mmCIF file with all atom_site columns, C-alpha atoms in Angstrom:
data_model
loop_
_atom_site.group_PDB
_atom_site.id
_atom_site.type_symbol
_atom_site.label_atom_id
_atom_site.label_alt_id
_atom_site.label_comp_id
_atom_site.label_asym_id
_atom_site.label_entity_id
_atom_site.label_seq_id
_atom_site.pdbx_PDB_ins_code
_atom_site.Cartn_x
_atom_site.Cartn_y
_atom_site.Cartn_z
_atom_site.occupancy
_atom_site.B_iso_or_equiv
_atom_site.pdbx_formal_charge
_atom_site.auth_seq_id
_atom_site.auth_comp_id
_atom_site.auth_asym_id
_atom_site.auth_atom_id
_atom_site.pdbx_PDB_model_num
ATOM 1   C CA . MET A 1 1   ? 36.085  59.424 15.704 1.00 0.00 ? 1227 MET A CA 1
ATOM 2   C CA . LYS A 1 2   ? 32.791  60.082 18.600 1.00 0.00 ? 1228 LYS A CA 1
ATOM 3   C CA . MET A 1 3   ? 30.883  61.340 15.803 1.00 0.00 ? 1229 MET A CA 1
ATOM 4   C CA . MET A 1 4   ? 31.650  58.748 13.685 1.00 0.00 ? 1230 MET A CA 1
ATOM 5   C CA . PHE A 1 5   ? 30.267  56.080 16.388 1.00 0.00 ? 1231 PHE A CA 1
ATOM 6   C CA . ARG A 1 6   ? 27.144  58.291 16.719 1.00 0.00 ? 1232 ARG A CA 1
ATOM 7   C CA . ARG A 1 7   ? 26.130  58.137 12.531 1.00 0.00 ? 1233 ARG A CA 1
ATOM 8   C CA . TYR A 1 8   ? 27.093  55.054 12.313 1.00 0.00 ? 1234 TYR A CA 1
ATOM 9   C CA . CYS A 1 9   ? 24.893  54.055 15.430 1.00 0.00 ? 1235 CYS A CA 1
ATOM 10  C CA . VAL A 1 10  ? 22.032  56.183 13.542 1.00 0.00 ? 1236 VAL A CA 1
ATOM 11  C CA . ALA A 1 11  ? 22.226  54.508 10.669 1.00 0.00 ? 1237 ALA A CA 1
ATOM 12  C CA . PHE A 1 12  ? 22.107  51.164 11.733 1.00 0.00 ? 1238 PHE A CA 1
ATOM 13  C CA . THR A 1 13  ? 19.435  51.570 14.058 1.00 0.00 ? 1239 THR A CA 1
ATOM 14  C CA . VAL A 1 14  ? 17.292  52.265 11.141 1.00 0.00 ? 1240 VAL A CA 1
ATOM 15  C CA . ALA A 1 15  ? 16.982  48.737 9.588  1.00 0.00 ? 1241 ALA A CA 1
ATOM 16  C CA . ALA A 1 16  ? 18.053  47.217 12.839 1.00 0.00 ? 1242 ALA A CA 1
ATOM 17  C CA . VAL A 1 17  ? 15.476  48.602 14.765 1.00 0.00 ? 1243 VAL A CA 1
ATOM 18  C CA . PHE A 1 18  ? 13.158  46.244 13.045 1.00 0.00 ? 1244 PHE A CA 1
ATOM 19  C CA . SER A 1 19  ? 14.886  43.259 14.145 1.00 0.00 ? 1245 SER A CA 1
ATOM 20  C CA . LEU A 1 20  ? 13.789  43.893 17.894 1.00 0.00 ? 1246 LEU A CA 1
ATOM 21  C CA . THR A 1 21  ? 11.933  41.339 20.085 1.00 0.00 ? 1247 THR A CA 1
ATOM 22  C CA . ALA A 1 22  ? 11.227  43.139 23.483 1.00 0.00 ? 1248 ALA A CA 1
ATOM 23  C CA . CYS A 1 23  ? 8.281   44.818 21.840 1.00 0.00 ? 1249 CYS A CA 1
ATOM 24  C CA . ALA A 1 24  ? 6.741   43.667 18.308 1.00 0.00 ? 1250 ALA A CA 1
ATOM 25  C CA . PRO A 1 25  ? 8.121   46.478 15.960 1.00 0.00 ? 1251 PRO A CA 1
ATOM 26  C CA . ARG A 1 26  ? 4.951   48.475 14.651 1.00 0.00 ? 1252 ARG A CA 1
ATOM 27  C CA . MET A 1 27  ? 4.459   51.060 11.961 1.00 0.00 ? 1253 MET A CA 1
ATOM 28  C CA . THR A 1 28  ? 1.323   52.761 11.956 1.00 0.00 ? 1254 THR A CA 1
ATOM 29  C CA . VAL A 1 29  ? 0.153   55.397 9.263  1.00 0.00 ? 1255 VAL A CA 1
ATOM 30  C CA . THR A 1 30  ? -3.121  56.843 9.682  1.00 0.00 ? 1256 THR A CA 1
ATOM 31  C CA . ALA A 1 31  ? -4.504  59.506 7.098  1.00 0.00 ? 1257 ALA A CA 1
ATOM 32  C CA . LEU A 1 32  ? -5.610  62.428 8.663  1.00 0.00 ? 1258 LEU A CA 1
ATOM 33  C CA . GLY A 1 33  ? -7.374  64.157 5.571  1.00 0.00 ? 1259 GLY A CA 1
ATOM 34  C CA . ALA A 1 34  ? -6.912  67.037 3.355  1.00 0.00 ? 1260 ALA A CA 1
ATOM 35  C CA . ASP A 1 35  ? -3.561  65.387 2.192  1.00 0.00 ? 1261 ASP A CA 1
ATOM 36  C CA . LYS A 1 36  ? -2.176  64.945 5.580  1.00 0.00 ? 1262 LYS A CA 1
ATOM 37  C CA . ALA A 1 37  ? -0.813  61.614 7.498  1.00 0.00 ? 1263 ALA A CA 1
ATOM 38  C CA . GLU A 1 38  ? 0.465   60.605 10.682 1.00 0.00 ? 1264 GLU A CA 1
ATOM 39  C CA . LEU A 1 39  ? 3.803   58.078 10.912 1.00 0.00 ? 1265 LEU A CA 1
ATOM 40  C CA . ALA A 1 40  ? 4.082   56.118 14.135 1.00 0.00 ? 1266 ALA A CA 1
ATOM 41  C CA . PHE A 1 41  ? 6.505   53.581 15.156 1.00 0.00 ? 1267 PHE A CA 1
ATOM 42  C CA . GLU A 1 42  ? 7.760   51.942 17.791 1.00 0.00 ? 1268 GLU A CA 1
ATOM 43  C CA . ALA A 1 43  ? 9.817   49.054 18.701 1.00 0.00 ? 1269 ALA A CA 1
ATOM 44  C CA . GLY A 1 44  ? 11.923  47.217 21.818 1.00 0.00 ? 1270 GLY A CA 1
ATOM 45  C CA . PHE A 1 45  ? 15.330  45.893 21.774 1.00 0.00 ? 1271 PHE A CA 1
ATOM 46  C CA . SER A 1 46  ? 16.716  42.997 22.774 1.00 0.00 ? 1272 SER A CA 1
ATOM 47  C CA . ARG A 1 47  ? 19.228  42.701 25.250 1.00 0.00 ? 1273 ARG A CA 1
ATOM 48  C CA . ALA A 1 48  ? 21.338  40.408 22.888 1.00 0.00 ? 1274 ALA A CA 1
ATOM 49  C CA . THR A 1 49  ? 20.632  42.046 19.514 1.00 0.00 ? 1275 THR A CA 1
ATOM 50  C CA . GLU A 1 50  ? 21.539  45.565 21.129 1.00 0.00 ? 1276 GLU A CA 1
ATOM 51  C CA . GLN A 1 51  ? 25.389  44.074 22.595 1.00 0.00 ? 1277 GLN A CA 1
ATOM 52  C CA . THR A 1 52  ? 26.067  42.314 19.229 1.00 0.00 ? 1278 THR A CA 1
ATOM 53  C CA . LEU A 1 53  ? 25.203  45.655 17.898 1.00 0.00 ? 1279 LEU A CA 1
ATOM 54  C CA . LYS A 1 54  ? 27.428  47.563 20.087 1.00 0.00 ? 1280 LYS A CA 1
ATOM 55  C CA . SER A 1 55  ? 30.259  45.414 19.138 1.00 0.00 ? 1281 SER A CA 1
ATOM 56  C CA . ILE A 1 56  ? 29.800  45.610 15.645 1.00 0.00 ? 1282 ILE A CA 1
ATOM 57  C CA . MET A 1 57  ? 30.212  49.765 16.225 1.00 0.00 ? 1283 MET A CA 1
ATOM 58  C CA . GLY A 1 58  ? 32.967  49.431 18.424 1.00 0.00 ? 1284 GLY A CA 1
ATOM 59  C CA . ALA A 1 59  ? 34.892  47.356 15.647 1.00 0.00 ? 1285 ALA A CA 1
ATOM 60  C CA . VAL A 1 60  ? 33.746  49.898 12.957 1.00 0.00 ? 1286 VAL A CA 1
ATOM 61  C CA . ALA A 1 61  ? 34.335  53.078 15.060 1.00 0.00 ? 1287 ALA A CA 1
ATOM 62  C CA . GLY A 1 62  ? 37.968  51.719 15.969 1.00 0.00 ? 1288 GLY A CA 1
ATOM 63  C CA . GLY A 1 63  ? 36.963  50.734 19.539 1.00 0.00 ? 1289 GLY A CA 1
ATOM 64  C CA . ALA A 1 64  ? 34.555  54.241 20.293 1.00 0.00 ? 1290 ALA A CA 1
ATOM 65  C CA . ASN A 1 65  ? 32.852  53.951 23.004 1.00 0.00 ? 1291 ASN A CA 1
ATOM 66  C CA . THR A 1 66  ? 29.855  51.536 23.240 1.00 0.00 ? 1292 THR A CA 1
ATOM 67  C CA . ASP A 1 67  ? 28.471  52.690 26.758 1.00 0.00 ? 1293 ASP A CA 1
ATOM 68  C CA . ALA A 1 68  ? 26.236  55.135 25.199 1.00 0.00 ? 1294 ALA A CA 1
ATOM 69  C CA . PRO A 1 69  ? 22.794  53.837 24.416 1.00 0.00 ? 1295 PRO A CA 1
ATOM 70  C CA . LEU A 1 70  ? 22.384  52.155 21.139 1.00 0.00 ? 1296 LEU A CA 1
ATOM 71  C CA . VAL A 1 71  ? 19.593  54.746 19.868 1.00 0.00 ? 1297 VAL A CA 1
ATOM 72  C CA . THR A 1 72  ? 18.077  58.015 21.629 1.00 0.00 ? 1298 THR A CA 1
ATOM 73  C CA . ALA A 1 73  ? 15.469  60.234 21.129 1.00 0.00 ? 1299 ALA A CA 1
ATOM 74  C CA . ASP A 1 74  ? 16.946  62.778 19.448 1.00 0.00 ? 1300 ASP A CA 1
ATOM 75  C CA . ASP A 1 75  ? 18.232  60.281 16.488 1.00 0.00 ? 1301 ASP A CA 1
ATOM 76  C CA . MET A 1 76  ? 15.085  58.607 15.983 1.00 0.00 ? 1302 MET A CA 1
ATOM 77  C CA . SER A 1 77  ? 13.620  62.269 15.621 1.00 0.00 ? 1303 SER A CA 1
ATOM 78  C CA . ALA A 1 78  ? 16.609  63.331 13.322 1.00 0.00 ? 1304 ALA A CA 1
ATOM 79  C CA . ILE A 1 79  ? 15.550  60.012 11.105 1.00 0.00 ? 1305 ILE A CA 1
ATOM 80  C CA . MET A 1 80  ? 11.339  61.131 11.062 1.00 0.00 ? 1306 MET A CA 1
ATOM 81  C CA . ARG A 1 81  ? 12.654  65.168 10.329 1.00 0.00 ? 1307 ARG A CA 1
ATOM 82  C CA . ARG A 1 82  ? 14.997  63.808 7.327  1.00 0.00 ? 1308 ARG A CA 1
ATOM 83  C CA . ALA A 1 83  ? 12.006  61.813 6.029  1.00 0.00 ? 1309 ALA A CA 1
ATOM 84  C CA . GLY A 1 84  ? 9.927   65.196 5.612  1.00 0.00 ? 1310 GLY A CA 1
ATOM 85  C CA . LEU A 1 85  ? 7.988   64.683 8.624  1.00 0.00 ? 1311 LEU A CA 1
ATOM 86  C CA . GLN A 1 86  ? 6.882   67.448 11.215 1.00 0.00 ? 1312 GLN A CA 1
ATOM 87  C CA . ASP A 1 87  ? 5.758   67.673 14.563 1.00 0.00 ? 1313 ASP A CA 1
ATOM 88  C CA . VAL A 1 88  ? 8.159   65.386 15.482 1.00 0.00 ? 1314 VAL A CA 1
ATOM 89  C CA . THR A 1 89  ? 8.022   63.566 19.136 1.00 0.00 ? 1315 THR A CA 1
ATOM 90  C CA . ALA A 1 90  ? 10.391  60.611 20.412 1.00 0.00 ? 1316 ALA A CA 1
ATOM 91  C CA . SER A 1 91  ? 11.177  58.472 23.124 1.00 0.00 ? 1317 SER A CA 1
ATOM 92  C CA . ALA A 1 92  ? 13.610  56.325 23.661 1.00 0.00 ? 1318 ALA A CA 1
ATOM 93  C CA . GLU A 1 93  ? 13.547  54.243 27.718 1.00 0.00 ? 1319 GLU A CA 1
ATOM 94  C CA . GLY A 1 94  ? 15.808  51.351 28.049 1.00 0.00 ? 1320 GLY A CA 1
ATOM 95  C CA . THR A 1 95  ? 15.762  49.158 24.821 1.00 0.00 ? 1321 THR A CA 1
ATOM 96  C CA . ASN A 1 96  ? 12.059  50.609 24.018 1.00 0.00 ? 1322 ASN A CA 1
ATOM 97  C CA . VAL A 1 97  ? 12.133  53.178 21.528 1.00 0.00 ? 1323 VAL A CA 1
ATOM 98  C CA . ALA A 1 98  ? 9.059   55.040 19.974 1.00 0.00 ? 1324 ALA A CA 1
ATOM 99  C CA . THR A 1 99  ? 8.552   58.213 17.103 1.00 0.00 ? 1325 THR A CA 1
ATOM 100 C CA . ARG A 1 100 ? 5.522   60.431 15.953 1.00 0.00 ? 1326 ARG A CA 1
ATOM 101 C CA . GLY A 1 101 ? 5.197   62.508 13.224 1.00 0.00 ? 1327 GLY A CA 1
ATOM 102 C CA . THR A 1 102 ? 3.002   64.430 10.221 1.00 0.00 ? 1328 THR A CA 1
ATOM 103 C CA . ILE A 1 103 ? 3.475   64.424 6.619  1.00 0.00 ? 1329 ILE A CA 1
ATOM 104 C CA . PRO A 1 104 ? 2.050   67.396 6.021  1.00 0.00 ? 1330 PRO A CA 1
ATOM 105 C CA . ARG A 1 105 ? 1.553   67.358 2.234  1.00 0.00 ? 1331 ARG A CA 1
ATOM 106 C CA . VAL A 1 106 ? 1.421   63.394 1.611  1.00 0.00 ? 1332 VAL A CA 1
ATOM 107 C CA . SER A 1 107 ? 1.205   64.395 -2.398 1.00 0.00 ? 1333 SER A CA 1
ATOM 108 C CA . GLN A 1 108 ? 4.350   66.307 -2.105 1.00 0.00 ? 1334 GLN A CA 1
ATOM 109 C CA . SER A 1 109 ? 6.190   64.333 0.188  1.00 0.00 ? 1335 SER A CA 1
ATOM 110 C CA . ALA A 1 110 ? 9.358   62.179 -0.631 1.00 0.00 ? 1336 ALA A CA 1
ATOM 111 C CA . LEU A 1 111 ? 7.742   59.230 0.004  1.00 0.00 ? 1337 LEU A CA 1
ATOM 112 C CA . ALA A 1 112 ? 4.910   59.817 -2.776 1.00 0.00 ? 1338 ALA A CA 1
ATOM 113 C CA . ALA A 1 113 ? 7.829   60.895 -4.813 1.00 0.00 ? 1339 ALA A CA 1
ATOM 114 C CA . ALA A 1 114 ? 9.226   57.540 -4.128 1.00 0.00 ? 1340 ALA A CA 1
ATOM 115 C CA . GLY A 1 115 ? 5.858   55.605 -4.926 1.00 0.00 ? 1341 GLY A CA 1
ATOM 116 C CA . ILE A 1 116 ? 6.005   54.451 -1.295 1.00 0.00 ? 1342 ILE A CA 1
ATOM 117 C CA . LEU A 1 117 ? 2.481   56.230 0.340  1.00 0.00 ? 1343 LEU A CA 1
ATOM 118 C CA . GLY A 1 118 ? -0.362  57.251 -1.363 1.00 0.00 ? 1344 GLY A CA 1
ATOM 119 C CA . LEU A 1 119 ? -2.991  59.010 -0.138 1.00 0.00 ? 1345 LEU A CA 1
ATOM 120 C CA . SER A 1 120 ? -6.858  59.916 -1.994 1.00 0.00 ? 1346 SER A CA 1
ATOM 121 C CA . GLN A 1 121 ? -10.091 61.239 -0.616 1.00 0.00 ? 1347 GLN A CA 1
ATOM 122 C CA . ASN A 1 122 ? -11.378 57.238 0.272  1.00 0.00 ? 1348 ASN A CA 1
ATOM 123 C CA . SER A 1 123 ? -7.886  55.244 1.065  1.00 0.00 ? 1349 SER A CA 1
ATOM 124 C CA . LEU A 1 124 ? -4.753  55.345 2.118  1.00 0.00 ? 1350 LEU A CA 1
ATOM 125 C CA . THR A 1 125 ? -2.207  52.946 0.184  1.00 0.00 ? 1351 THR A CA 1
ATOM 126 C CA . LEU A 1 126 ? 1.676   52.150 1.529  1.00 0.00 ? 1352 LEU A CA 1
ATOM 127 C CA . THR A 1 127 ? 3.564   50.036 -1.708 1.00 0.00 ? 1353 THR A CA 1
ATOM 128 C CA . LEU A 1 128 ? 7.194   48.301 -0.906 1.00 0.00 ? 1354 LEU A CA 1
ATOM 129 C CA . GLY A 1 129 ? 9.594   46.717 -3.030 1.00 0.00 ? 1355 GLY A CA 1
ATOM 130 C CA . SER A 1 130 ? 12.981  47.069 -4.372 1.00 0.00 ? 1356 SER A CA 1
ATOM 131 C CA . ALA A 1 131 ? 12.299  49.984 -6.271 1.00 0.00 ? 1357 ALA A CA 1
ATOM 132 C CA . GLN A 1 132 ? 10.930  51.754 -3.177 1.00 0.00 ? 1358 GLN A CA 1
ATOM 133 C CA . LEU A 1 133 ? 13.416  50.821 -0.867 1.00 0.00 ? 1359 LEU A CA 1
ATOM 134 C CA . GLN A 1 134 ? 16.367  52.250 -3.388 1.00 0.00 ? 1360 GLN A CA 1
ATOM 135 C CA . ALA A 1 135 ? 14.451  55.278 -3.270 1.00 0.00 ? 1361 ALA A CA 1
ATOM 136 C CA . LEU A 1 136 ? 14.709  55.818 0.337  1.00 0.00 ? 1362 LEU A CA 1
ATOM 137 C CA . TYR A 1 137 ? 18.327  54.415 0.364  1.00 0.00 ? 1363 TYR A CA 1
ATOM 138 C CA . ALA A 1 138 ? 19.393  57.514 -2.503 1.00 0.00 ? 1364 ALA A CA 1
ATOM 139 C CA . LEU A 1 139 ? 17.869  60.014 0.074  1.00 0.00 ? 1365 LEU A CA 1
ATOM 140 C CA . LEU A 1 140 ? 20.875  58.793 2.654  1.00 0.00 ? 1366 LEU A CA 1
ATOM 141 C CA . ASP A 1 141 ? 24.030  60.633 2.046  1.00 0.00 ? 1367 ASP A CA 1
ATOM 142 C CA . GLU A 1 142 ? 27.111  58.845 1.366  1.00 0.00 ? 1368 GLU A CA 1
ATOM 143 C CA . GLU A 1 143 ? 28.348  57.967 4.258  1.00 0.00 ? 1369 GLU A CA 1
ATOM 144 C CA . THR A 1 144 ? 25.431  56.671 5.697  1.00 0.00 ? 1370 THR A CA 1
ATOM 145 C CA . GLN A 1 145 ? 24.753  54.792 2.741  1.00 0.00 ? 1371 GLN A CA 1
ATOM 146 C CA . ALA A 1 146 ? 28.027  53.318 3.491  1.00 0.00 ? 1372 ALA A CA 1
ATOM 147 C CA . TYR A 1 147 ? 26.500  51.764 6.684  1.00 0.00 ? 1373 TYR A CA 1
ATOM 148 C CA . PHE A 1 148 ? 24.031  50.582 5.222  1.00 0.00 ? 1374 PHE A CA 1
ATOM 149 C CA . ASP A 1 149 ? 25.543  48.653 2.952  1.00 0.00 ? 1375 ASP A CA 1
ATOM 150 C CA . LEU A 1 150 ? 27.040  46.542 6.215  1.00 0.00 ? 1376 LEU A CA 1
ATOM 151 C CA . LEU A 1 151 ? 23.759  44.741 5.831  1.00 0.00 ? 1377 LEU A CA 1
ATOM 152 C CA . MET A 1 152 ? 24.294  43.444 2.623  1.00 0.00 ? 1378 MET A CA 1
ATOM 153 C CA . ILE A 1 153 ? 20.524  44.534 1.874  1.00 0.00 ? 1379 ILE A CA 1
ATOM 154 C CA . PRO A 1 154 ? 19.548  42.399 -1.461 1.00 0.00 ? 1380 PRO A CA 1
ATOM 155 C CA . ALA A 1 155 ? 16.757  44.745 -1.886 1.00 0.00 ? 1381 ALA A CA 1
ATOM 156 C CA . LEU A 1 156 ? 19.137  47.562 -2.259 1.00 0.00 ? 1382 LEU A CA 1
ATOM 157 C CA . SER A 1 157 ? 21.727  45.686 -4.663 1.00 0.00 ? 1383 SER A CA 1
ATOM 158 C CA . ASP A 1 158 ? 19.018  43.831 -6.885 1.00 0.00 ? 1384 ASP A CA 1
ATOM 159 C CA . GLU A 1 159 ? 20.223  40.477 -5.882 1.00 0.00 ? 1385 GLU A CA 1
ATOM 160 C CA . THR A 1 160 ? 17.796  37.452 -5.535 1.00 0.00 ? 1386 THR A CA 1
ATOM 161 C CA . LEU A 1 161 ? 17.966  36.184 -2.357 1.00 0.00 ? 1387 LEU A CA 1
ATOM 162 C CA . SER A 1 162 ? 15.225  34.123 -0.093 1.00 0.00 ? 1388 SER A CA 1
ATOM 163 C CA . PRO A 1 163 ? 14.851  35.264 3.238  1.00 0.00 ? 1389 PRO A CA 1
ATOM 164 C CA . ALA A 1 164 ? 16.520  31.918 4.122  1.00 0.00 ? 1390 ALA A CA 1
ATOM 165 C CA . GLU A 1 165 ? 19.646  32.755 2.024  1.00 0.00 ? 1391 GLU A CA 1
ATOM 166 C CA . TYR A 1 166 ? 20.089  36.270 3.380  1.00 0.00 ? 1392 TYR A CA 1
ATOM 167 C CA . ALA A 1 167 ? 19.985  34.719 6.933  1.00 0.00 ? 1393 ALA A CA 1
ATOM 168 C CA . GLU A 1 168 ? 22.647  32.462 6.071  1.00 0.00 ? 1394 GLU A CA 1
ATOM 169 C CA . LEU A 1 169 ? 24.749  35.618 4.151  1.00 0.00 ? 1395 LEU A CA 1
ATOM 170 C CA . LEU A 1 170 ? 24.486  37.615 7.655  1.00 0.00 ? 1396 LEU A CA 1
ATOM 171 C CA . ALA A 1 171 ? 25.117  34.625 9.756  1.00 0.00 ? 1397 ALA A CA 1
ATOM 172 C CA . SER A 1 172 ? 28.241  34.384 7.703  1.00 0.00 ? 1398 SER A CA 1
ATOM 173 C CA . VAL A 1 173 ? 29.688  37.894 9.047  1.00 0.00 ? 1399 VAL A CA 1
ATOM 174 C CA . TYR A 1 174 ? 27.461  38.589 11.713 1.00 0.00 ? 1400 TYR A CA 1
ATOM 175 C CA . GLY A 1 175 ? 26.889  35.411 13.805 1.00 0.00 ? 1401 GLY A CA 1
ATOM 176 C CA . PRO A 1 176 ? 23.694  33.165 13.477 1.00 0.00 ? 1402 PRO A CA 1
ATOM 177 C CA . ALA A 1 177 ? 22.087  34.915 16.698 1.00 0.00 ? 1403 ALA A CA 1
ATOM 178 C CA . LEU A 1 178 ? 21.940  38.343 14.858 1.00 0.00 ? 1404 LEU A CA 1
ATOM 179 C CA . ALA A 1 179 ? 21.002  37.234 11.373 1.00 0.00 ? 1405 ALA A CA 1
ATOM 180 C CA . LYS A 1 180 ? 18.069  35.087 12.756 1.00 0.00 ? 1406 LYS A CA 1
ATOM 181 C CA . GLU A 1 181 ? 16.489  38.605 14.583 1.00 0.00 ? 1407 GLU A CA 1
ATOM 182 C CA . LEU A 1 182 ? 17.376  40.341 11.814 1.00 0.00 ? 1408 LEU A CA 1
ATOM 183 C CA . THR A 1 183 ? 15.433  37.823 9.208  1.00 0.00 ? 1409 THR A CA 1
ATOM 184 C CA . GLU A 1 184 ? 12.952  35.974 11.454 1.00 0.00 ? 1410 GLU A CA 1
ATOM 185 C CA . SER A 1 185 ? 11.093  38.724 13.484 1.00 0.00 ? 1411 SER A CA 1
ATOM 186 C CA . PRO A 1 186 ? 7.466   39.967 12.512 1.00 0.00 ? 1412 PRO A CA 1
ATOM 187 C CA . CYS A 1 187 ? 6.549   43.357 12.026 1.00 0.00 ? 1413 CYS A CA 1
ATOM 188 C CA . VAL A 1 188 ? 3.322   44.903 12.018 1.00 0.00 ? 1414 VAL A CA 1
ATOM 189 C CA . ILE A 1 189 ? 2.162   47.757 9.590  1.00 0.00 ? 1415 ILE A CA 1
ATOM 190 C CA . THR A 1 190 ? -1.419  48.905 10.085 1.00 0.00 ? 1416 THR A CA 1
ATOM 191 C CA . LEU A 1 191 ? -3.054  51.683 7.603  1.00 0.00 ? 1417 LEU A CA 1
ATOM 192 C CA . ALA A 1 192 ? -5.808  53.582 9.526  1.00 0.00 ? 1418 ALA A CA 1
ATOM 193 C CA . ALA A 1 193 ? -8.388  55.702 7.787  1.00 0.00 ? 1419 ALA A CA 1
ATOM 194 C CA . PRO A 1 194 ? -9.615  59.210 9.126  1.00 0.00 ? 1420 PRO A CA 1
ATOM 195 C CA . ASN A 1 195 ? -11.027 59.027 12.960 1.00 0.00 ? 1421 ASN A CA 1
ATOM 196 C CA . GLY A 1 196 ? -10.231 55.536 13.077 1.00 0.00 ? 1422 GLY A CA 1
ATOM 197 C CA . LYS A 1 197 ? -12.910 54.109 10.951 1.00 0.00 ? 1423 LYS A CA 1
ATOM 198 C CA . LYS A 1 198 ? -11.484 51.593 9.578  1.00 0.00 ? 1424 LYS A CA 1
ATOM 199 C CA . THR A 1 199 ? -7.708  50.025 9.692  1.00 0.00 ? 1425 THR A CA 1
ATOM 200 C CA . SER A 1 200 ? -5.750  46.737 7.844  1.00 0.00 ? 1426 SER A CA 1
ATOM 201 C CA . THR A 1 201 ? -2.976  45.535 9.606  1.00 0.00 ? 1427 THR A CA 1
ATOM 202 C CA . ALA A 1 202 ? -0.539  43.549 7.418  1.00 0.00 ? 1428 ALA A CA 1
ATOM 203 C CA . ARG A 1 203 ? 2.379   41.067 9.035  1.00 0.00 ? 1429 ARG A CA 1
ATOM 204 C CA . LEU A 1 204 ? 5.832   40.096 7.489  1.00 0.00 ? 1430 LEU A CA 1
ATOM 205 C CA . THR A 1 205 ? 8.989   39.243 8.518  1.00 0.00 ? 1431 THR A CA 1
ATOM 206 C CA . LEU A 1 206 ? 11.675  41.472 8.564  1.00 0.00 ? 1432 LEU A CA 1
ATOM 207 C CA . GLY A 1 207 ? 13.506  39.037 6.090  1.00 0.00 ? 1433 GLY A CA 1
ATOM 208 C CA . GLU A 1 208 ? 10.876  39.407 3.666  1.00 0.00 ? 1434 GLU A CA 1
ATOM 209 C CA . LEU A 1 209 ? 10.945  42.887 3.456  1.00 0.00 ? 1435 LEU A CA 1
ATOM 210 C CA . LEU A 1 210 ? 14.540  43.228 3.182  1.00 0.00 ? 1436 LEU A CA 1
ATOM 211 C CA . THR A 1 211 ? 14.559  40.495 0.343  1.00 0.00 ? 1437 THR A CA 1
ATOM 212 C CA . LEU A 1 212 ? 11.845  42.130 -1.512 1.00 0.00 ? 1438 LEU A CA 1
ATOM 213 C CA . THR A 1 213 ? 11.750  42.213 -5.722 1.00 0.00 ? 1439 THR A CA 1
ATOM 214 C CA . ALA A 1 214 ? 8.607   42.545 -6.584 1.00 0.00 ? 1440 ALA A CA 1
ATOM 215 C CA . GLU A 1 215 ? 5.974   45.032 -5.129 1.00 0.00 ? 1441 GLU A CA 1
ATOM 216 C CA . ARG A 1 216 ? 3.708   44.778 -2.211 1.00 0.00 ? 1442 ARG A CA 1
ATOM 217 C CA . ARG A 1 217 ? 1.108   46.792 -1.738 1.00 0.00 ? 1443 ARG A CA 1
ATOM 218 C CA . TRP A 1 218 ? -1.134  47.501 1.192  1.00 0.00 ? 1444 TRP A CA 1
ATOM 219 C CA . SER A 1 219 ? -4.537  49.525 1.744  1.00 0.00 ? 1445 SER A CA 1
ATOM 220 C CA . VAL A 1 220 ? -7.314  50.970 3.719  1.00 0.00 ? 1446 VAL A CA 1
ATOM 221 C CA . ASN A 1 221 ? -10.013 52.152 2.056  1.00 0.00 ? 1447 ASN A CA 1
ATOM 222 C CA . TRP A 1 222 ? -13.362 54.019 3.710  1.00 0.00 ? 1448 TRP A CA 1
#
């Protein structure tokens, strides 16, 4: 039961971490040249979200102890390594988390195969849509997929919902406070050229991300 609780914690954190409000969630992908890139992520949990998620996890895991941290550095490292990243570092202090790792061969990575990340001699591109999110979902084991299903993510089921409609759905199950954070919290995505020559930053809400149907593409050229 303890292991089940920890697996649930890791799985739920992958999606829920984007809703954190103490520190704006930020993902940065930096081209390093020679088909190599670095991915970094940081965010900070709001106390209200942390307590709500722990309550949900405790119920699902049959009353498992929820005194442990919601996410640890080991959890974040495991997530990055499953995505194929190397030289991974991670930290978790209080309700703040950060992780970083390198993609040694972008063209041969799972992210490239899923159509998410592309790197050429003079450009870096990130693409997200329902197909890309479903490809990431397919990389997970069945138990972890089952936990993600608890979030009822429209982009994973090809259901067409607006962010507001998705918020209503979440609110009916988990309450309005968590639904608001999971759909209205801002996400910042930055793409950087080698040596910091140029950057491109995109901002969208988590609700917009999780209800994507058509692809959205961001890029930086140098």
